[in-house]
């Protein structure tokens, strides 16, 4: 196991009706003037924004509203938010929604206190030194941004999707009420679930040895997802299954399952070019990319993929042919994704094979090196090609 430092200061408030307490938590973490930042409509339609406002009113906390965050959130909305925060002397950002609203909030939080263009943090030109406090009321189990140190924004000019990371942007508190996720369309539920599983796999495939505790924690999260996702797809109002998935989404990405081990993250980088170019759901893009990445890299360590096959997908170990076990595990992963309604190839996602050179070029600009297998441009092109034609 590698040396590590683990800092996860977020206070999680989990369960039914907990959104009605958000005013109390904003006050606890020093908010006196709040920016309520939310998406394109679901949180208004469900009455959630009204309940959040009522909770702030009860605590005598002032607020301004800033809605309209798009999935794959844009820099333009962040600039608007920064301007509003400065004008209104906002001292706390409350994200109401999913990863998109939360990431946009985190970006406004750093941009408001920065004497320059907030994109500098995404382009690597500057490091985050301060941020307004952020709280979240989560409405979709997916990105894990409610507990993570990262944010992802798309620059509209060129649709460039990039991430930034700092412990300074971890939320002060996150309110997780599984009931709020019951209004999700099945496709969004499944996309979120795929993202959660991908966050674990990015950590599971490692070259670090002797990491039994995190291996087993990863497996626990994945087995939970395999049990609970089909239950919510069949019965969207199943509170207990929703609750397990919601907590799995947090655990999958605040890094408790990833400490002390090298992590890969190339699948995320390769996917971000798809959601950047086609504006598809991030999880759906991962359903196409992650099994293709597995097809391409499993020979690097067939035994680790066989471990996945046996422990997670219930395959029988073929000691004569470890590769065959590994391949069967990848096949079962892809079949699972298909069974929950995810796309598994370019056509199903709405991507085009002729765009592969553009995708590869944009990926190259990320300067990303995988922690499990380093990939050349040709390798990335091959992964896109496998993804383009994948079948179950
Ligand atoms: O905008 P509204 O109307 O709210 O609709 C959203 C959106 O269309 C809808 N939705 C959310 N909660 C709902 C709901 N609809 C009905 N009922 C509800 N309760 O779902 C759609 C997706 O929402 P979004 O916030 O985009 O989803 P998600 O949480 O998957 O976030 C995706 C973004 O997070 C980034 C992704 O790249 C993508 O931009 N990621 C952020 C990470 C992080 N900060 O740590 C890590 C991830 O790997 C990921 O890259
Ligand atoms: Zn993700």
Coordinates of N, CA and C and ligand atoms in Angstrom, one line a residue, residues 39-43 45 69 71-73 98-101 103 106 139-140 142-145 148 150-152 161 180-181 183-185 188 195 199 253 268 272 282, ligand 1:
X39 N -30.4 23.4 -11.6 CA -30.4 23.0 -13.0 C -31.5 23.6 -13.8
X40 N -31.9 22.8 -14.8 CA -32.7 23.3 -15.9 C -34.2 23.2 -15.6
X41 N -34.6 22.7 -14.5 CA -36.0 22.6 -14.2 C -36.5 21.6 -13.2
X42 N -35.8 20.4 -13.1 CA -36.4 19.4 -12.2 C -36.6 19.8 -10.8
X43 N -35.6 20.6 -10.3 CA -35.7 21.0 -8.9 C -36.8 22.0 -8.6
X45 N -39.6 22.1 -10.6 CA -40.9 21.3 -10.8 C -41.3 20.5 -9.6
X69 N -28.6 25.6 -14.8 CA -27.3 24.9 -15.1 C -27.7 23.7 -16.1
X71 N -26.8 20.0 -18.0 CA -25.9 18.9 -17.8 C -24.7 19.1 -18.7
X72 N -23.5 18.6 -18.2 CA -22.2 19.0 -18.8 C -22.2 20.6 -18.7
X73 N -22.1 21.0 -17.4 CA -22.3 22.5 -17.1 C -21.2 23.4 -17.9
X98 N -27.6 17.8 -9.3 CA -26.6 16.8 -9.4 C -25.2 17.3 -9.6
X99 N -24.4 16.5 -10.2 CA -23.0 16.9 -10.4 C -22.8 18.2 -11.1
X100 N -23.8 18.4 -12.1 CA -23.6 19.6 -12.9 C -23.8 20.9 -12.1
X101 N -24.9 20.9 -11.3 CA -25.1 22.1 -10.4 C -24.0 22.2 -9.4
X103 N -20.8 21.1 -9.6 CA -19.6 21.5 -10.2 C -19.6 23.0 -10.6
X106 N -19.1 24.9 -7.4 CA -17.7 24.9 -6.9 C -16.9 25.9 -7.7
X139 N -29.7 15.6 -5.9 CA -30.9 15.0 -6.4 C -30.7 13.8 -7.3
X140 N -29.4 13.5 -7.5 CA -29.1 12.3 -8.4 C -27.9 11.6 -7.9
X142 N -24.7 9.9 -8.7 CA -24.0 9.7 -9.9 C -22.5 10.2 -9.7
X143 N -22.3 11.5 -9.9 CA -21.0 12.1 -10.0 C -20.1 12.0 -8.7
X144 N -20.8 11.9 -7.6 CA -20.0 11.9 -6.4 C -19.5 13.2 -6.0
X145 N -19.9 14.3 -6.7 CA -19.3 15.6 -6.4 C -19.7 16.1 -5.0
X148 N -16.7 15.0 -3.3 CA -15.4 14.9 -3.9 C -14.6 16.3 -3.9
X150 N -13.3 17.5 -6.6 CA -13.1 17.9 -8.0 C -14.4 18.5 -8.6
X151 N -14.2 19.1 -9.8 CA -15.3 19.7 -10.5 C -15.0 19.6 -12.0
X152 N -16.0 19.5 -12.8 CA -15.8 19.4 -14.3 C -16.7 20.4 -15.0
X161 N -14.1 20.1 -22.4 CA -14.5 19.7 -21.1 C -13.2 19.3 -20.2
X180 N -35.5 12.2 -3.1 CA -35.4 13.2 -4.2 C -35.0 12.6 -5.5
X181 N -34.4 11.4 -5.5 CA -34.0 10.7 -6.7 C -35.1 9.9 -7.4
X183 N -37.7 10.8 -8.8 CA -38.3 11.4 -10.0 C -37.4 11.3 -11.2
X184 N -36.2 10.7 -11.0 CA -35.3 10.6 -12.1 C -35.8 9.7 -13.2
X185 N -35.7 10.1 -14.5 CA -36.0 9.1 -15.6 C -35.1 7.9 -15.5
X188 N -31.5 8.4 -16.7 CA -30.6 9.1 -15.8 C -30.2 8.3 -14.6
X195 N -21.8 5.7 -13.8 CA -20.7 6.6 -13.4 C -20.2 6.1 -12.0
X199 N -16.4 5.0 -11.3 CA -15.5 5.6 -10.3 C -14.7 4.6 -9.4
X253 N -16.6 7.9 -4.6 CA -15.8 9.0 -5.2 C -15.2 10.0 -4.2
X268 N -12.2 8.0 -17.9 CA -12.9 9.2 -17.7 C -12.4 10.3 -18.7
X272 N -14.8 12.0 -21.4 CA -15.0 13.5 -21.3 C -15.0 14.1 -22.7
X282 N -22.7 11.8 -19.1 CA -21.3 11.3 -18.8 C -21.4 9.8 -18.5
Ligands
LIG1 O1 -31.1 20.1 -14.9 P1 -32.2 19.4 -14.3 O2 -33.6 19.8 -14.8 O3 -32.2 19.2 -12.8 O4 -32.2 17.9 -14.9 C1 -31.1 17.0 -14.6 C2 -30.2 16.7 -15.8 O5 -31.0 16.7 -17.0 C3 -31.7 15.6 -14.3 N1 -32.0 15.4 -12.9 C4 -31.2 15.5 -11.8 N2 -31.8 15.2 -10.7 C5 -33.1 14.9 -11.0 C6 -33.2 15.1 -12.4 N3 -34.4 14.8 -13.1 C7 -35.4 14.4 -12.4 N4 -35.4 14.2 -11.0 C8 -34.2 14.5 -10.3 N5 -34.2 14.2 -9.0 O6 -30.7 14.7 -14.6 C9 -29.8 15.2 -15.6 C10 -28.4 15.0 -15.2 O7 -28.0 15.9 -14.1 P2 -26.5 16.2 -13.8 O8 -26.4 17.0 -12.7 O9 -25.8 16.5 -15.1 O10 -26.0 14.7 -13.5 P3 -24.7 14.1 -12.8 O11 -24.8 14.1 -11.4 O12 -24.5 12.8 -13.5 O13 -23.5 15.1 -13.2 C11 -22.8 15.0 -14.4 C12 -21.7 15.9 -14.5 O14 -20.8 15.7 -13.4 C13 -19.4 15.5 -14.0 C14 -19.7 14.9 -15.3 O15 -18.6 15.0 -16.2 C15 -20.9 15.8 -15.8 O16 -20.5 17.0 -16.2 N6 -18.6 14.7 -13.0 C16 -18.2 15.3 -11.9 C17 -17.4 14.7 -11.0 C18 -16.9 15.4 -9.8 N7 -17.2 16.7 -9.6 O17 -16.3 14.8 -8.9 C19 -16.8 13.4 -11.2 C20 -17.5 12.6 -12.3 O18 -16.7 11.7 -12.8 C21 -18.1 13.4 -13.5 O19 -17.1 13.7 -14.4

